[in-house]
XYZ file of C-alpha atoms in Angstrom:
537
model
C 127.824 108.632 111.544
C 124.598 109.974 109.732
C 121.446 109.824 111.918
C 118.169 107.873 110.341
C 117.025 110.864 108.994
C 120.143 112.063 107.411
C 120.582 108.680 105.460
C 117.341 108.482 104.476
C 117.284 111.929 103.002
C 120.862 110.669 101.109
C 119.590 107.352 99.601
C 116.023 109.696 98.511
C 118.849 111.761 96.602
C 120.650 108.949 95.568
C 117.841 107.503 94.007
C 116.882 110.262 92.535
C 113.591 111.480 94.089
C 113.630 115.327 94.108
C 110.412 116.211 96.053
C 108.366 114.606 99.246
C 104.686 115.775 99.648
C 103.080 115.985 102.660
C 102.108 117.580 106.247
C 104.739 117.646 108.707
C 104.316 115.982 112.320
C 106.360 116.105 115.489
C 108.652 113.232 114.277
C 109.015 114.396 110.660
C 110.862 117.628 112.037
C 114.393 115.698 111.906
C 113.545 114.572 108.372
C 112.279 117.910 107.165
C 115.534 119.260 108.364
C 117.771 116.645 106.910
C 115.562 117.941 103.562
C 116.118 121.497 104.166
C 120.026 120.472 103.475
C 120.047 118.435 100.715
C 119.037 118.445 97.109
C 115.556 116.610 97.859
C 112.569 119.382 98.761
C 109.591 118.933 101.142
C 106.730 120.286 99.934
C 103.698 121.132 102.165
C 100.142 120.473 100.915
C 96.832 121.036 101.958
C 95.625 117.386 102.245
C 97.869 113.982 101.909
C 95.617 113.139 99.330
C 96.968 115.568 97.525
C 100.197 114.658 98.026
C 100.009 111.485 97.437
C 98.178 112.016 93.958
C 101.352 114.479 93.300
C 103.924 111.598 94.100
C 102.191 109.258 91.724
C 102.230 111.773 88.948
C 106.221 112.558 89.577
C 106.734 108.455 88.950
C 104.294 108.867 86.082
C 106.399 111.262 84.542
C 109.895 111.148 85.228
C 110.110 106.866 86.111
C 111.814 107.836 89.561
C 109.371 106.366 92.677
C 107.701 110.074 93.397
C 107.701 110.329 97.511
C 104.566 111.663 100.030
C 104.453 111.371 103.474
C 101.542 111.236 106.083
C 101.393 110.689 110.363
C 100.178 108.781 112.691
C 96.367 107.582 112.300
C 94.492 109.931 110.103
C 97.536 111.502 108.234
C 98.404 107.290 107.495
C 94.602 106.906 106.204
C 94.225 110.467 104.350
C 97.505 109.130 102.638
C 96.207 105.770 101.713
C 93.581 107.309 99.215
C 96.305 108.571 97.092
C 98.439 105.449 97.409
C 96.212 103.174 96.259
C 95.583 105.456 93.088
C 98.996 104.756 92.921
C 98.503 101.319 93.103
C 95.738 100.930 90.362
C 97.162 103.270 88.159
C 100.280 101.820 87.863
C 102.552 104.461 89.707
C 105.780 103.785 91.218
C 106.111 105.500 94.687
C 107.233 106.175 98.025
C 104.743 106.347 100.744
C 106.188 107.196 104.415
C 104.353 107.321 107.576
C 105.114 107.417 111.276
C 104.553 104.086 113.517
C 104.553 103.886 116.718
C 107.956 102.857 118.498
C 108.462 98.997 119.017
C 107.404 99.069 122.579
C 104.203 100.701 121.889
C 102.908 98.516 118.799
C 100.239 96.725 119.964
C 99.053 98.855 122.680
C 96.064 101.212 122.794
C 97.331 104.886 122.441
C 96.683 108.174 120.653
C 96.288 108.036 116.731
C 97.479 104.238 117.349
C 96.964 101.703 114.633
C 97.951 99.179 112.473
C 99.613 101.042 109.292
C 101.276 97.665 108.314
C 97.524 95.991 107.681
C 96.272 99.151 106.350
C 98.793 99.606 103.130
C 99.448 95.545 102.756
C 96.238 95.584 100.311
C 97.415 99.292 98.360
C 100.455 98.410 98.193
C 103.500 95.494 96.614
C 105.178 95.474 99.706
C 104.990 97.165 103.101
C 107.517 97.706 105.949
C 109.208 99.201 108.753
C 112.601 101.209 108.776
C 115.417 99.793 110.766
C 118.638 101.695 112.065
C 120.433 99.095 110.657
C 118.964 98.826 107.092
C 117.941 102.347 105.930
C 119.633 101.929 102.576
C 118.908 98.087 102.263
C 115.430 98.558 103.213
C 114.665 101.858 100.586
C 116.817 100.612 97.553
C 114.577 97.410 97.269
C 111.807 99.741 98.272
C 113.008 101.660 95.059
C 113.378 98.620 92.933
C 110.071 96.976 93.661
C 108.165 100.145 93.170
C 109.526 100.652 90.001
C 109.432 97.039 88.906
C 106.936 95.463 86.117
C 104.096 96.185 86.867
C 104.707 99.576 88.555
C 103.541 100.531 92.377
C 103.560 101.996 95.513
C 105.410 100.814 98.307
C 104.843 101.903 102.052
C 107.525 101.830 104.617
C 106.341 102.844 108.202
C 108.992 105.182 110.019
C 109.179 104.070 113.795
C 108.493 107.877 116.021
C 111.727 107.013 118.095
C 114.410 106.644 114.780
C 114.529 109.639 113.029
C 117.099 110.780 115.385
C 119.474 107.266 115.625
C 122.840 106.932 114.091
C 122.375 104.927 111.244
C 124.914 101.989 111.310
C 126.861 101.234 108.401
C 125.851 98.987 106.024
C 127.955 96.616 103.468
C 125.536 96.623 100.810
C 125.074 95.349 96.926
C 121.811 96.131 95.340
C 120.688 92.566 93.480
C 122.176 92.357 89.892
C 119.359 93.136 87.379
C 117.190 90.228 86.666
C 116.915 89.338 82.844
C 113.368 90.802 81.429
C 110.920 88.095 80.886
C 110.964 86.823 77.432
C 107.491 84.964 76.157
C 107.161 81.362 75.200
C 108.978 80.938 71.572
C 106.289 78.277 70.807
C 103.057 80.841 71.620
C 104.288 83.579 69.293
C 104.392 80.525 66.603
C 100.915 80.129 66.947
C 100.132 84.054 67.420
C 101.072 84.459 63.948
C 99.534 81.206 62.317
C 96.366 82.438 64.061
C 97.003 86.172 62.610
C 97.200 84.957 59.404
C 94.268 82.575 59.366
C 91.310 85.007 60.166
C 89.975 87.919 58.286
C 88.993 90.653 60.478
C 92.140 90.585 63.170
C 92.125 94.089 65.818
C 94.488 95.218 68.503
C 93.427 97.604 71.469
C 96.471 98.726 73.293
C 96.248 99.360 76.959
C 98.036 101.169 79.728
C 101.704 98.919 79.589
C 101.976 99.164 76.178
C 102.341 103.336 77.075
C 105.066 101.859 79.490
C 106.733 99.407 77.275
C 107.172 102.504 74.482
C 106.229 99.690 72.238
C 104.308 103.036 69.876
C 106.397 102.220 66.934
C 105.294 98.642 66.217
C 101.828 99.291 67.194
C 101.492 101.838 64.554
C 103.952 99.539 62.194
C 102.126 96.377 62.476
C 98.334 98.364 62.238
C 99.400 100.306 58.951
C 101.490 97.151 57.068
C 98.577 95.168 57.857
C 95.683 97.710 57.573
C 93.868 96.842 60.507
C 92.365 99.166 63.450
C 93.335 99.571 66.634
C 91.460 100.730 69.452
C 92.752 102.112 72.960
C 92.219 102.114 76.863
C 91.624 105.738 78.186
C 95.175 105.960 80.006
C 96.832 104.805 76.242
C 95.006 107.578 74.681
C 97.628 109.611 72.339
C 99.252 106.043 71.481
C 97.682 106.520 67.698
C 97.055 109.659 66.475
C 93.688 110.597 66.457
C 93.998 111.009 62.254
C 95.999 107.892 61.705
C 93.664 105.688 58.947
C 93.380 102.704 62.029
C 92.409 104.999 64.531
C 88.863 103.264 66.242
C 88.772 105.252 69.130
C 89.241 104.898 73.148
C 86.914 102.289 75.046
C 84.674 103.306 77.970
C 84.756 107.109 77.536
C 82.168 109.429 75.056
C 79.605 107.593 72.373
C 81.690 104.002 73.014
C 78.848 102.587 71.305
C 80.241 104.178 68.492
C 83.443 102.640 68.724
C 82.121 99.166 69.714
C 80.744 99.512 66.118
C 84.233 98.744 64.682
C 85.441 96.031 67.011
C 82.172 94.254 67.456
C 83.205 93.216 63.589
C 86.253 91.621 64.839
C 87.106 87.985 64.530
C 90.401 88.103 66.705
C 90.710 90.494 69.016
C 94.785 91.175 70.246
C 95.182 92.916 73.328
C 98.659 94.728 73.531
C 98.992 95.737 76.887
C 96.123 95.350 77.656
C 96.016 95.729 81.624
C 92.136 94.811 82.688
C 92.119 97.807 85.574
C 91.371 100.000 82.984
C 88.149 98.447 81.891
C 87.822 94.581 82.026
C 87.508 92.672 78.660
C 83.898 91.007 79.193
C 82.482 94.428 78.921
C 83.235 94.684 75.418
C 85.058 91.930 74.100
C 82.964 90.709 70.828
C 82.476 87.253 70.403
C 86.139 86.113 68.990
C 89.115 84.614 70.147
C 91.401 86.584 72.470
C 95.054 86.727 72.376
C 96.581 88.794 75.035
C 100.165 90.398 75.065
C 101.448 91.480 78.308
C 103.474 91.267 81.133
C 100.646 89.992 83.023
C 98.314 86.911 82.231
C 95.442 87.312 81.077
C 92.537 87.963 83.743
C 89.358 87.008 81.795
C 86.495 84.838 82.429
C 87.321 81.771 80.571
C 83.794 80.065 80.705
C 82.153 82.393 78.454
C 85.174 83.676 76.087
C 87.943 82.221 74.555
C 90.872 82.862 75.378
C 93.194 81.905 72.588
C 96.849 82.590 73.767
C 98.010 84.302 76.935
C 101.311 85.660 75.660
C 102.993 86.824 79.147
C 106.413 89.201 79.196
C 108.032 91.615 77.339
C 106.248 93.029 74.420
C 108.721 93.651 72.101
C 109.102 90.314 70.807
C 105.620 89.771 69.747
C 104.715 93.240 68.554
C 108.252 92.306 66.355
C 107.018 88.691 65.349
C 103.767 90.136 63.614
C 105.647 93.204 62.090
C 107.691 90.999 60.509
C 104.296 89.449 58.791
C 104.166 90.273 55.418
C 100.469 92.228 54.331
C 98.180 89.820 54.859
C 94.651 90.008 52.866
C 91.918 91.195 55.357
C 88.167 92.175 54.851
C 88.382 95.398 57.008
C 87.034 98.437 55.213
C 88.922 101.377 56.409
C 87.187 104.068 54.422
C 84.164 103.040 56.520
C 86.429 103.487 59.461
C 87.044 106.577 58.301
C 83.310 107.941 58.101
C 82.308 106.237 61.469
C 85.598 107.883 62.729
C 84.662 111.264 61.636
C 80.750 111.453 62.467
C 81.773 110.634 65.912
C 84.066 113.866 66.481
C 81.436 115.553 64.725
C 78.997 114.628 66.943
C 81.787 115.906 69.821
C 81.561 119.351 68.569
C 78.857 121.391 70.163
C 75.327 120.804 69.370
C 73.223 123.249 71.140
C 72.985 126.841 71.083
C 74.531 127.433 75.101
C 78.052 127.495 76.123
C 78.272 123.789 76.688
C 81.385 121.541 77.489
C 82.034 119.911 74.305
C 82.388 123.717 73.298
C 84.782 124.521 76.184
C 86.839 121.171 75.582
C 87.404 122.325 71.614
C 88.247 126.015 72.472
C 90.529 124.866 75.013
C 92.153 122.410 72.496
C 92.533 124.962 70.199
C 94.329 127.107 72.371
C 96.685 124.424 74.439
C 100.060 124.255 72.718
C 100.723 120.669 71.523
C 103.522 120.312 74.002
C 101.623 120.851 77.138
C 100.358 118.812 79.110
C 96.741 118.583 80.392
C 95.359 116.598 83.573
C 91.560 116.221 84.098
C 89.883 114.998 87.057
C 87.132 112.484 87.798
C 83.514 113.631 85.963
C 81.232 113.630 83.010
C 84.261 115.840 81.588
C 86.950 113.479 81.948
C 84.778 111.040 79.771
C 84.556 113.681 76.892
C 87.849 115.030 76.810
C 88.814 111.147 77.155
C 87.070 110.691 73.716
C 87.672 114.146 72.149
C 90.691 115.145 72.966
C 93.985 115.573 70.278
C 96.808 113.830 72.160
C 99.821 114.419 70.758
C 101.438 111.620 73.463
C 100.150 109.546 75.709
C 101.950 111.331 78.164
C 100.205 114.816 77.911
C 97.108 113.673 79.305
C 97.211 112.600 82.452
C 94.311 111.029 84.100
C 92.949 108.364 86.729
C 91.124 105.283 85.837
C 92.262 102.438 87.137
C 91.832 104.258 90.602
C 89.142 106.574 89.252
C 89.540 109.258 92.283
C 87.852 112.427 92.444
C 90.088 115.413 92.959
C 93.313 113.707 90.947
C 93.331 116.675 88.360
C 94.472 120.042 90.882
C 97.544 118.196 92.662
C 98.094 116.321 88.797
C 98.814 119.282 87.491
C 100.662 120.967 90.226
C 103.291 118.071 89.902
C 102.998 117.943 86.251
C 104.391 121.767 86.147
C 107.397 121.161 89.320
C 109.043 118.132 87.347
C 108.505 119.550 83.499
C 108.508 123.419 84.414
C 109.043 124.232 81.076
C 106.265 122.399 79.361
C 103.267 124.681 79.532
C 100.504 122.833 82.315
C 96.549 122.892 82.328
C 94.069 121.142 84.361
C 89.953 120.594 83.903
C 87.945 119.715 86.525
C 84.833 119.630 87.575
C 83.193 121.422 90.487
C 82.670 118.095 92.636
C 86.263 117.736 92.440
C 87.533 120.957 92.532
C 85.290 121.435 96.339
C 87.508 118.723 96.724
C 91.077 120.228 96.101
C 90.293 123.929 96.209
C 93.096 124.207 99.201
C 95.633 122.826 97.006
C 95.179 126.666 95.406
C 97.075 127.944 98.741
C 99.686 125.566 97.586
C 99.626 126.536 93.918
C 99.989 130.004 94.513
C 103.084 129.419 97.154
C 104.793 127.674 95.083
C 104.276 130.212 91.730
C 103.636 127.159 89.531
C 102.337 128.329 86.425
C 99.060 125.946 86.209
C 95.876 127.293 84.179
C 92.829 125.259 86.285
C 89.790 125.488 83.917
C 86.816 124.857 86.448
C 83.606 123.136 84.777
C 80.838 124.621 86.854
C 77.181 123.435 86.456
C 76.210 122.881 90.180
C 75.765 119.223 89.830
C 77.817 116.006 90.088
C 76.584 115.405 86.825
C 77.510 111.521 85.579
C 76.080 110.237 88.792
C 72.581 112.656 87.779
C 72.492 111.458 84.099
C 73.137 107.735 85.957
C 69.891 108.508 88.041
C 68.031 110.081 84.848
C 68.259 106.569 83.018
C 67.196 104.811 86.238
C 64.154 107.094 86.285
C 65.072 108.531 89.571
C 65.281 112.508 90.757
C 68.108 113.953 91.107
C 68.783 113.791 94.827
C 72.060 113.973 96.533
C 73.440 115.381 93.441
C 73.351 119.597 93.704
C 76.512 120.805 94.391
C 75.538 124.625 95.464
C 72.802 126.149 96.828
C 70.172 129.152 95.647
C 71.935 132.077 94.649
C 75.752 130.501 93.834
C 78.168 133.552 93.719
C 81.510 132.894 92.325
C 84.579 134.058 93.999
C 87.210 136.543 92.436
C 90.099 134.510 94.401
C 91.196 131.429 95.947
C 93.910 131.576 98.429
C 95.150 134.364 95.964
C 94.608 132.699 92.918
C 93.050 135.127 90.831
C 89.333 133.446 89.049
C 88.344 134.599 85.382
C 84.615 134.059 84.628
C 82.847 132.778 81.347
C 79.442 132.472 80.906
C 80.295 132.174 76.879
C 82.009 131.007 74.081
C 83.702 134.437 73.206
C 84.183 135.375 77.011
C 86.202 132.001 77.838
C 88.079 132.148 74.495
C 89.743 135.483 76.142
C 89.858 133.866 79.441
C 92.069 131.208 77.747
C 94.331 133.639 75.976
C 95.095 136.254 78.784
C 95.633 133.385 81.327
C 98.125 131.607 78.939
C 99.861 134.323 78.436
C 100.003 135.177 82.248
C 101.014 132.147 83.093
C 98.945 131.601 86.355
C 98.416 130.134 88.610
C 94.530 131.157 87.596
C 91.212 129.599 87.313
C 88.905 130.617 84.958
C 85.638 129.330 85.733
C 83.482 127.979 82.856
C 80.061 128.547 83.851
C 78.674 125.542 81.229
C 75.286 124.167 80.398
C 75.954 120.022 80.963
C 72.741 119.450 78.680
C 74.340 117.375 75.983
C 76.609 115.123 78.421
C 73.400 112.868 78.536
C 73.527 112.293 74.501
C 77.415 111.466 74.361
C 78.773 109.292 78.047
C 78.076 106.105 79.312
C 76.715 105.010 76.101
C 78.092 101.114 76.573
C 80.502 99.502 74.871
C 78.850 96.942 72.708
């Protein structure tokens, strides 16, 4: 008979989970060498943070529950940032940690307490492994965190199992439940109220990236000639060029955008999932019919909500497809020109090396098929805005979580479970101060990630935040007189630029390296106070 740690390691593989990130503890050692044997690979990180952020981005990308484990105490709570990323973000995962044994729960003891009532809020369901239901206990584990809507799941490892024979279990995962189908009678009345107004909109959200529902979007917004605007994490949904495109809520000059669906007289959300951004801080003053798997979660006193269409999407998206062109009274050549003087006005306006420079250089040298992830910042709202995205999937970010120091351990999972898809990462300096061990990590495991560091000293949204409050900027300096920058991290080698022409060869010698390498931007954040939180109405 297999011990605990032996079938846990076999139901991992099973399922198909090919890496756990963490930090080992006395108890993990039978698990990490049931791992050394099998086709499932521990990796050690510098912070459970981290590797919790790099499970969620292995279920981001691949659809397999990505795995991270942290100890007793203040491995559990370290852990717990990442997880409820996870969480928020709509990640399915696998979060482990040790418990105390059964005849020490309750009692006062070293690095002692309650995991159970710490992950029951981050988490859709939380647990404790039982010799007797290892693969009971992770196949639902598996099934709920990958489940509509998508999540981490906890399960607490009691100290005194790992080495335990595993009893044999007689066991038949649940027959797959029939997908949710909406209400015949509400996409009846979606269409009759479709056709009955003149300025109809859709903004697609985060589960429309999951439902792959791209085709109709796109379908139903060109037969119908109607824009479409997104959520930050559906960014790459529409092309950026595509005659509907409006632009991305809550990120760079969103007053800009809020000039096209302000106009609206029916606003339908496709996807729309409200832990993005929530709908009363933009939603103009029209009906609201919303399309997800989810109701609608919308203050019903002050706006209307029209028709809460809950389920798959598929059906609906096909209902108003199948429309024929209806007569509207949107103007999409004026789309066009507000459309186009807003990534004008995300070029670079100002004589320094600034960051709307550094986010177009980097553009134009980042291969189409790679894949960038940006941390928390001023930054992330630009490239949120101004960035080509090819696929939703090729930028990967954090907003319903919204945790600084996502973007290093992003893009170090990004480049294990896509190796051959060519990896970059922007972050700031708060975050990377954050992170910067996660370079030790980087560099032992030879990833080839290209981190381009932002530097300008300052945790710069929360200082343009206290500019238009009229206070100093206190508690916002990141570095001290006379900042030196360092030539290596942990062995990854650092590339300066203080310039447009020095980080242009920064960018071509590293890609061409391969990396890991940071080349640190050195920019002038002047013009982030003319282009983020602008508002979105």
């Amino acid at each position: 008979m297999a011990t605990v740690a032996e079938k846990w390691v076999k139901v991992l593989d099973d399922v198909g989970v090919r890496y756990v990130f963490g930090i080992p503890s006395g108890p993990w050692v039978e698990y990490m060498e049931a791992l050394r044997n099998s086709n499932v690979q521990f990796v050690l990180v510098s912070n459970e943070t981290s590797g919790a952020f790099m499970a969620d981005v292995c279920g981001r990308l691949t659809g397999i529950p990505g795995a991270c484990y942290g100890t007793f105490g203040p491995g559990a709570l370290n852990l717990a940032s990442g997880v409820g990323g996870a969480l928020l973000d709509r990640s399915p995962l696998l979060a482990f940690t040790h418990e105390m044994p059964e005849a020490m729960l309750g009692r006062t003891t070293q690095m002692g307490i309650d995991h159970q009532a710490i992950y029951r809020p981050i988490t859709k369901w939380t647990t404790r492994l039982e010799a007797d239901h290892v693969e009971k206990t992770l196949l639902r584990a598996a099934h709920v965190a990958t489940s509509e809507a998508p999540g981490p799941v906890h399960i607490g490892l009691p100290s005194d199992i790992g080495t335990k024979r595993a009893n044999e279990e007689i066991f038949q995962p649940d027959p797959s439940q029939l997908s949710d189908l909406p209400d015949p009678d509400l996409l009846d009345h979606l269409c009759s109220k479709f056709e009955a107004v003149r300025k109809p909109f859709l903004v697609a959200g985060l589960t429309a990236v999951r439902s792959d529902v791209q085709s109709l979007v796109l379908k139903i917004a060109e037969q119908q000639g109607i824009p479409v605007v997104l959520t930050p994490m559906a960014k790459g949904l529409v092309p950026e060029n595509h005659p509907s495109y409006a632009g991305v809520l809550f990120h760079a000059l969103s007053d800009q955008v809020a000039k096209t669906h302000c106009q609206a007289d029916l606003v339908i959300g496709v996807g729309y999932d409200p832990v993005e951004l929530n709908y009363e801080d933009w939603l103009p003053d029209a009906p609201l019919i919303h399309i997800d798997t989810k109701p609608a979660d919308l203050d019903r006193s002050r706006f209307n909500l029209e028709c809460d269409i809950v389920g798959e999407l598929q059906p609906a998206l096909e209902r108003l497809a199948g429309l024929p062109p209806q007569d509207n009274d949107w103007d999409l050549n004026a789309l066009a020109e507000r459309r186009g003087r807003m990534f004008e006005a995300l070029n670079s306006q100002q004589q320094t090396f600034g960051p709307t420079a550094a986010v177009n250089i980097l553009r134009e040298r980042f291969p189409d098929d790679g894949i960038l992830t940006v941390d928390v910042g001023a930054h992330l709202h630009l490239i949120g805005q101004a960035w080509r995205t090819p696929d939703p999937r090729s930028l990967l970010m954090t907003n319903g979580w919204s945790s600084m120091g996502f973007g290093i351990p992003a893009a170090i999972a990004a480049k294990l479970c896509l190796p051959d898809r060519p990896v970059c990462c922007v972050v700031g300096d708060g975050g990377f101060l954050m992170m910067v061990g996660e370079m030790a990590t980087a560099k032992r495991l030879g990833v080839g990630v290209v981190f381009v560091l932002f530097t300008d000293h300052s945790l710069e949204l929360i200082r343009i935040k206290q500019e238009r409050k009229n206070c100093p900027a206190y508690g916002t300096p990141l570095h001290g007189e006379g900042y030196e920058s360092a030539d290596t991290f942990f062995g990854v080698p650092v590339m300066k630029a203080h310039d447009e022409g020095s980080y242009r060869e920064a960018l071509d010698q590293a890609f061409a390296d391969g990396g890991p390498v940071i080349i640190e931007a050195f920019v002038d954040p002047a013009e982030y106070g003319e282009l983020v939180l602008k508002g979105d109405r």
